[in-house]
């Protein structure tokens, strides 16, 4: 078992190295940080720009492999380099990742749980009214672009505030500036900021996971072992929960883990719409700013997250399914 | 013990009907079925797939999917079961009625240990501690014959063999000493020696609990030995019922007659042609009025089309007689003592003109000499490395002469499929030789191989998987013809000829495979194999996926084609009765080796190797008297791993002779020395691989 997990870990590490390197090389050859300086009025002298870009390790006159080597050497020391605005990438990621985490953790956890429940329920009630309602609404939700959904929720929140006459829910940022974030009032304030963006994430997650869980559950519902469990004398609901749900969760474990990792940078629209300065926003900004080191840094961050997710999902898989424990 | 007044049935089913609403229409899966099960008796329910035999039992247990509509009544000791709530029924299920299902791999939850699953069966019905339930689970595993029960209880279902899993199912079923066990095809996916073990365990379970058993199966042989009474189902209803002896020896409904006449017999000395039932069972959607057997019944009259016959007693019998048959002409059949051969047209026995020439003078069509095929055994997911070798085929030799059928038999894992794959490959074997029509495959050029492929064709087990569903059958048959350069103007005529040859209608050339039934598809598979006029056909389990009543037709067809076209067959099968029927010679395989071979009658009547004896003794015969009188040799345990076969004689770990008859020095020889395949019983042609072979009669 330990050997199996170790092998998986090595394998995932290799994946991270390869994907980050590819991302760095792509960014380093396709993005043009020089354009940022050339566009200024008046344009600074070439020698100054070169010196500046050299300092950031983004000079396109230096061969890309040399830059890659230098970047990699920094990486080995735990240094991701500097952003195009000459800030440490480490500090930027260190700050933003907590913002993202605070934003997505509630949405992802609640969304997953509700999604599993909705999917399992829909499967049990297959083709009945409840299932049809769930099916139709998930398809509607999934077909609406996330931005539109976000705007809808934001407007609904504003409408609610107007109707109430005071600000119950906040639509920008994660804390009203000037509040003590750890006082009781501050926590309530945080929560009031979190409700709307979380709802967006939850609704999408429920619609999405619900579909998958429903299919996984349907496979299990028709299975012989569920019939055996009932033939033993378990009630339908007991058999479903004890024998059905656990088996249906096995294929989902992997899926959840990876989705959660990708949500960190995937919640871009929600972040921007509700003014949270998280990882998604960072990624989009660094691409538009031609910020090579930031792009590579974010990619590495996602890679590590996927690695952790993959590892966790292997653990979950092994815990749920005895057939892989060899 | 629950007390029941004498004569009161334990389970009484009345007018049970089940229908399913589907997109194609209302499927009437079970139509007004009534039967009783007395305490402690064994009722066999026989039928082909789709006859409603399983659905009717699942309906009694309320285990059908939600959209099934069930009407009628089923009373257990007077308590109504149909229409009860899930709560009320779950108290009955597993405690008073237990079930054993087919395919025990999917019937056990993969994520819990078998011990837990058995303990759970106890815990739902009794308030005992977990530890106590677990202890009883281990006892039960021991009872059903699982060695090292305490340790095995902590293993998961995938760590058990099929036979062992079925033992677990039985342990679970008897955990609460039920008064009725419903066993739904409990041995269907199992090899014949394992089937014998499981039937044995089922009998033990019955003795221990005193439970009545409803045994649902398609195999008449399985029922003959253990059932007291039999009901035959067809198209959702019972068409004949009675004591085992009545139904087997005095059947009065043409379908039962046909069914009994269509099973090949492993014990049949002189070969009788089988009586096939033409056609296929009707669709249960929009079933026409009248007897459902009309389209396939040679005795059908106008009244049969107008009125469905009731299940009624036979005229002139004792009032106490329990036999009932659903046929307008049952009394006629009784009076005239009609047999299946009187009702169903059996083909004339085929001429064996080719085989009347002595064997040695006939041409050798296929020769296999010391064939070895091994697979590397790998370990590791990322860095795979070879850790050993599995010799799936280990020194196999046989020959097939013109016009004869060699049956290659053995249980799963014996290497028979690997053997034919090596032959069909026409490559250079790792060791040994293969010669097709005198040409050594190791020395063949590409062009020669192409030519030899015309002469060596194959028919696979699953006709659907081997036919391209997107092509009309005319195209499927034309393909090999075109590939081998048959003139385009000849192709269409040849396709029609082929269809007629295998008993299909030439007008059907434009239909797609999906429009044909299983038996018809297998005929298409045969027609395709015959397209290029081959000399040798390799038949890989060609009838084992087919229903009993259509199987006979395909077997007869194969026999007719062999004799009419002078073909030679390599017939691979696990069903020994089929091999006895169609084979001229037989070779029995065990763990990659042939352990006995010779003339079919010689080997079946006087098997010399203990494994052959056990194999033959395990076949259930559709003959109640014989079956009850037989003493079975029940083999111990499962097949050892081919990666690590026992030293000396590979069969010794399960050999009944080794265990019971031999002296210590004799045993030592079995352990040390691998027995060669030699004639040891007097007949030069009858070979066996046992140091201590003695021919015995077991059938
Ligand atoms: S009722 Fe008619 S069709 Fe049906 S089995 Fe009897 S003879 Fe055949
Ligand atoms: S050689 Fe020995 S172990 Fe093998 S079959 Fe004969 S008696 Fe049994």
mmCIF file of C-alpha atoms in Angstrom, chain A residues 4 7-8 11 127 223-238 241-244 246-247 250 320-325, chain B residues 58 61-63 86-87 90 93-95 97 99 101-103 106-112 117-118 120-121 124-125 156 158 169 172 381-382:
data_model
loop_
_atom_site.group_PDB
_atom_site.id
_atom_site.type_symbol
_atom_site.label_atom_id
_atom_site.label_comp_id
_atom_site.label_asym_id
_atom_site.label_seq_id
_atom_site.Cartn_x
_atom_site.Cartn_y
_atom_site.Cartn_z
ATOM 1 C CA UNK A 4 1.640 2.151 -4.199
ATOM 2 C CA UNK A 7 4.825 5.424 -6.675
ATOM 3 C CA UNK A 8 1.841 7.642 -7.283
ATOM 4 C CA UNK A 11 4.511 10.018 -10.784
ATOM 5 C CA UNK A 127 -38.042 9.844 -13.913
ATOM 6 C CA UNK A 223 -26.599 -3.580 -9.335
ATOM 7 C CA UNK A 224 -27.007 -7.104 -8.096
ATOM 8 C CA UNK A 225 -25.370 -6.448 -4.759
ATOM 9 C CA UNK A 226 -27.986 -3.921 -3.806
ATOM 10 C CA UNK A 227 -30.595 -6.558 -4.497
ATOM 11 C CA UNK A 228 -28.638 -9.001 -2.329
ATOM 12 C CA UNK A 229 -28.531 -6.474 0.486
ATOM 13 C CA UNK A 230 -32.304 -6.139 0.329
ATOM 14 C CA UNK A 231 -32.760 -9.896 0.058
ATOM 15 C CA UNK A 232 -30.907 -10.132 3.373
ATOM 16 C CA UNK A 233 -33.576 -7.985 4.953
ATOM 17 C CA UNK A 234 -32.222 -4.466 4.682
ATOM 18 C CA UNK A 235 -34.827 -1.889 3.902
ATOM 19 C CA UNK A 236 -34.490 -0.117 0.600
ATOM 20 C CA UNK A 237 -33.174 3.054 2.194
ATOM 21 C CA UNK A 238 -30.734 1.164 4.443
ATOM 22 C CA UNK A 241 -27.093 4.236 2.086
ATOM 23 C CA UNK A 242 -24.931 1.428 3.373
ATOM 24 C CA UNK A 243 -24.208 -0.476 0.161
ATOM 25 C CA UNK A 244 -25.120 1.908 -2.621
ATOM 26 C CA UNK A 246 -20.301 4.202 -0.739
ATOM 27 C CA UNK A 247 -19.840 2.269 -3.943
ATOM 28 C CA UNK A 250 -15.714 5.660 -5.432
ATOM 29 C CA UNK A 320 -13.259 3.374 -0.164
ATOM 30 C CA UNK A 321 -12.348 0.536 -2.483
ATOM 31 C CA UNK A 322 -10.556 -2.538 -1.138
ATOM 32 C CA UNK A 323 -9.880 -3.728 -4.667
ATOM 33 C CA UNK A 324 -7.038 -1.240 -5.183
ATOM 34 C CA UNK A 325 -5.313 -2.077 -1.920
ATOM 35 C CA UNK B 58 -38.368 -11.646 -7.421
ATOM 36 C CA UNK B 61 -39.797 -11.012 -2.588
ATOM 37 C CA UNK B 62 -40.780 -7.558 -3.870
ATOM 38 C CA UNK B 63 -37.300 -7.093 -5.287
ATOM 39 C CA UNK B 86 -40.955 -2.454 2.260
ATOM 40 C CA UNK B 87 -40.673 -2.353 6.055
ATOM 41 C CA UNK B 90 -37.786 -6.608 4.990
ATOM 42 C CA UNK B 93 -36.620 -11.266 3.573
ATOM 43 C CA UNK B 94 -33.462 -12.923 4.754
ATOM 44 C CA UNK B 95 -35.127 -14.381 7.810
ATOM 45 C CA UNK B 97 -37.261 -16.412 2.813
ATOM 46 C CA UNK B 99 -32.280 -15.876 -1.845
ATOM 47 C CA UNK B 101 -28.480 -15.274 -6.865
ATOM 48 C CA UNK B 102 -26.609 -16.041 -10.031
ATOM 49 C CA UNK B 103 -23.211 -14.457 -10.631
ATOM 50 C CA UNK B 106 -21.739 -8.813 -8.781
ATOM 51 C CA UNK B 107 -24.129 -10.085 -6.108
ATOM 52 C CA UNK B 108 -21.739 -9.284 -3.269
ATOM 53 C CA UNK B 109 -20.900 -5.689 -2.370
ATOM 54 C CA UNK B 110 -17.295 -5.156 -3.461
ATOM 55 C CA UNK B 111 -16.325 -2.804 -0.641
ATOM 56 C CA UNK B 112 -17.152 -4.928 2.429
ATOM 57 C CA UNK B 117 -21.697 -9.110 4.780
ATOM 58 C CA UNK B 118 -22.747 -12.365 6.404
ATOM 59 C CA UNK B 120 -24.939 -8.046 8.523
ATOM 60 C CA UNK B 121 -27.534 -10.621 7.493
ATOM 61 C CA UNK B 124 -30.598 -6.998 10.629
ATOM 62 C CA UNK B 125 -32.837 -9.654 12.099
ATOM 63 C CA UNK B 156 -13.128 -9.140 0.166
ATOM 64 C CA UNK B 158 -12.811 -10.119 -5.297
ATOM 65 C CA UNK B 169 -24.029 -16.441 -0.828
ATOM 66 C CA UNK B 172 -25.643 -15.689 3.922
ATOM 67 C CA UNK B 381 2.818 -0.318 -12.494
ATOM 68 C CA UNK B 382 5.477 2.189 -13.546
#
